[in-house]
């Protein structure tokens, strides 16, 4: 679909909307209908295994991750980093079995679930919970697995991590997200809409995972060389940082991309103006990262799976707004982020006043002219994500050699760690904790 | 009413101390009635050097606080140093805290309680760094722009006794530290908790509790401690460690202990918490690193920060505790004894001098009552 418009000074601007079928670069960061990518159910069979992960500087190193057994085929996936996002329902009992297929040198493995009241069983009680023994060290007839059962009493965002030698095993990759969906629509709510908690003010349109972590490759090399005894965490020095198990720019690729077989989750949130996006924010590692959100403030409505409420039933009336939030190890937060172009002061669609409004368009800006004369194309250098037009959904002439990475004319807002050295992968820029939220024209299909 | 309690764990000492303590206690109350003096909690505290044995058997030199046994500093060796120092309690009706400090170290010291105003402060103390041969108290010496502050409050010189008074002492949980050369002295072990309730059994307005515990997170860098004890730290001739920029801790402790020492396996001592009992946990970070206390199987309700009661409490299973921060939280016992809840650092400092498995893992336990 192509429309031509005359802007205020008579220059023709092409505004068209590109249908994204088959577009290579930009893909949705969410599952079907804006849902989080993961495994839904109430019984899960996890397997701890050793595998390899790939970093954006072209390096690779040994990792330990949770794979999951498929209910239908019976096959177990490769280990993945982070572990599978488990999606369960409030008040429905959950059972998770853990089989330890790590090499014997790794020792026992276990899972702890902060925020849940867990009953665990296995052959071995470790310092934090019952542990699964490596199958390599047991005869076939002996079952060394561990079983964890709990009934989540509150919806929300939770984290699970290894509870055995946790400094080593979490570093190696044994961490994942647990999402508890509400059992029913909150009172006053719309059954067709999505809610994070049992209150209407936790409504959202799209959600995605934002699990932040880091790694020190020297530790992984020592594990690979069978020198676990030489690992010394007092000299810990991470040089790789991850969102949902990948570094930038690998986070921009699709979910389940073939060349990242053990890192299935991306971090590529996209939305239409006016939508509410739920960011399930998790501190998966051991360091604190101040994540900084361009484009608009976010609102923190819950921490550790509990709404920020002055009293029960009040909803998130104690929610706080900010541009930066620290990822605290072992802690989760639920953030609501939205965008309408409200304070931009000009019509983001390049409309004239008698054009119809777009869905969720901020009406007071409608028809307001673009406030400056843009320099000529050859007088400026365009950033990689500039579409050629300042308008949402727009496109324009790009200089020769420009990659044209913004196929649908969206607005890219960088969400990144403000500890700027973390924007590298092993000293290579760009890398690490960079991500983008893309606000797309309402006609651009997202999923 | 005067209410002075001492929370030292050594029960055999307790009865002897109570008798002497009561003597002093009654005396103070009498003074209050006669002299019209405000009610005060008064402590006689030594600061001295000692060797602390780490969980792997290594001895590390420390400088710590210890209570004088008979409150008169007359008997040599009449104190035992601990890191962290003993928790000092200010009674709900005490308006003032007085600490008599005897300096058994070879360099000046001072005291500083974060969040409380030192009423008789005649500092800060300035010196002509790095010679340290001349000092001034109060404002910067006129026209002298090279003098540096060495102490936040008035100093107590080696061998001397100093008095520190905090009047209008606010209720809450607070961290007392050395106020002298803090980058050097605090990490050597000069810190202790100071607590005060708003009334008997209530930490803050509408925050009652049945039992309480104090948890101090801290780390030790033995190389820096050794250099400080040997006099080879800082801007001195032959220094092996130039500054605390090189801080790289090897030991990670809670209340002076690392996993799996016996005390840390029940960090709240021998305590019975019945169903619905409210346990007040006073968290302090006396270290230099941020820690994240986390519990498993339950939630904590956070009620105050740095001695300031929140307007609304917050439920969490973990929280950020940065250096010098205090947090007061209530843990409600969901069942009768026996039970055990892990309390650990979610930043995963689980090693002892680089060796697994140790560091900041403890258990809060509720034991069956002994009716014998």
PDB file of N, CA, C and O in Angstrom, chain B residues 201 208-212 273 276-280 330:
ATOM      1  N   UNK B 201       8.806  -4.098  72.667  1.00  0.00           N
ATOM      2  CA  UNK B 201       8.199  -5.061  71.750  1.00  0.00           C
ATOM      3  C   UNK B 201       7.695  -4.471  70.450  1.00  0.00           C
ATOM      4  O   UNK B 201       7.028  -5.158  69.673  1.00  0.00           O
ATOM      5  N   UNK B 208       4.821  -4.490  65.757  1.00  0.00           N
ATOM      6  CA  UNK B 208       5.198  -5.296  66.921  1.00  0.00           C
ATOM      7  C   UNK B 208       5.999  -6.516  66.489  1.00  0.00           C
ATOM      8  O   UNK B 208       5.935  -6.929  65.320  1.00  0.00           O
ATOM      9  N   UNK B 209       6.753  -7.078  67.432  1.00  0.00           N
ATOM     10  CA  UNK B 209       7.465  -8.313  67.134  1.00  0.00           C
ATOM     11  C   UNK B 209       7.548  -9.163  68.387  1.00  0.00           C
ATOM     12  O   UNK B 209       7.411  -8.656  69.507  1.00  0.00           O
ATOM     13  N   UNK B 210       7.753 -10.471  68.168  1.00  0.00           N
ATOM     14  CA  UNK B 210       7.866 -11.390  69.292  1.00  0.00           C
ATOM     15  C   UNK B 210       9.322 -11.716  69.602  1.00  0.00           C
ATOM     16  O   UNK B 210       9.718 -11.806  70.753  1.00  0.00           O
ATOM     17  N   UNK B 211      10.101 -11.930  68.543  1.00  0.00           N
ATOM     18  CA  UNK B 211      11.527 -12.203  68.758  1.00  0.00           C
ATOM     19  C   UNK B 211      12.285 -11.341  67.745  1.00  0.00           C
ATOM     20  O   UNK B 211      11.722 -10.896  66.740  1.00  0.00           O
ATOM     21  N   UNK B 212      13.568 -11.162  68.011  1.00  0.00           N
ATOM     22  CA  UNK B 212      14.339 -10.386  67.046  1.00  0.00           C
ATOM     23  C   UNK B 212      15.705 -11.007  66.810  1.00  0.00           C
ATOM     24  O   UNK B 212      16.198 -11.797  67.628  1.00  0.00           O
ATOM     25  N   UNK B 273      10.036 -20.379  67.475  1.00  0.00           N
ATOM     26  CA  UNK B 273       9.037 -19.491  66.872  1.00  0.00           C
ATOM     27  C   UNK B 273       7.796 -20.310  66.622  1.00  0.00           C
ATOM     28  O   UNK B 273       7.793 -21.218  65.794  1.00  0.00           O
ATOM     29  N   UNK B 276       2.593 -18.195  63.593  1.00  0.00           N
ATOM     30  CA  UNK B 276       2.200 -16.778  63.589  1.00  0.00           C
ATOM     31  C   UNK B 276       3.128 -15.873  64.391  1.00  0.00           C
ATOM     32  O   UNK B 276       2.860 -14.672  64.508  1.00  0.00           O
ATOM     33  N   UNK B 277       4.181 -16.410  64.952  1.00  0.00           N
ATOM     34  CA  UNK B 277       5.134 -15.550  65.671  1.00  0.00           C
ATOM     35  C   UNK B 277       5.794 -14.603  64.683  1.00  0.00           C
ATOM     36  O   UNK B 277       6.051 -14.953  63.538  1.00  0.00           O
ATOM     37  N   UNK B 278       6.073 -13.392  65.141  1.00  0.00           N
ATOM     38  CA  UNK B 278       6.685 -12.389  64.288  1.00  0.00           C
ATOM     39  C   UNK B 278       8.150 -12.208  64.693  1.00  0.00           C
ATOM     40  O   UNK B 278       8.455 -11.824  65.816  1.00  0.00           O
ATOM     41  N   UNK B 279       9.019 -12.515  63.740  1.00  0.00           N
ATOM     42  CA  UNK B 279      10.451 -12.375  63.961  1.00  0.00           C
ATOM     43  C   UNK B 279      10.922 -11.102  63.271  1.00  0.00           C
ATOM     44  O   UNK B 279      10.766 -10.944  62.056  1.00  0.00           O
ATOM     45  N   UNK B 280      11.476 -10.180  64.065  1.00  0.00           N
ATOM     46  CA  UNK B 280      12.043  -8.958  63.507  1.00  0.00           C
ATOM     47  C   UNK B 280      13.477  -9.256  63.098  1.00  0.00           C
ATOM     48  O   UNK B 280      14.274  -9.717  63.922  1.00  0.00           O
ATOM     49  N   UNK B 330      10.017  -8.095  58.827  1.00  0.00           N
ATOM     50  CA  UNK B 330       9.342  -9.050  59.711  1.00  0.00           C
ATOM     51  C   UNK B 330       9.126 -10.344  58.943  1.00  0.00           C
ATOM     52  O   UNK B 330       8.671 -10.340  57.797  1.00  0.00           O
TER      53      UNK B 330
END
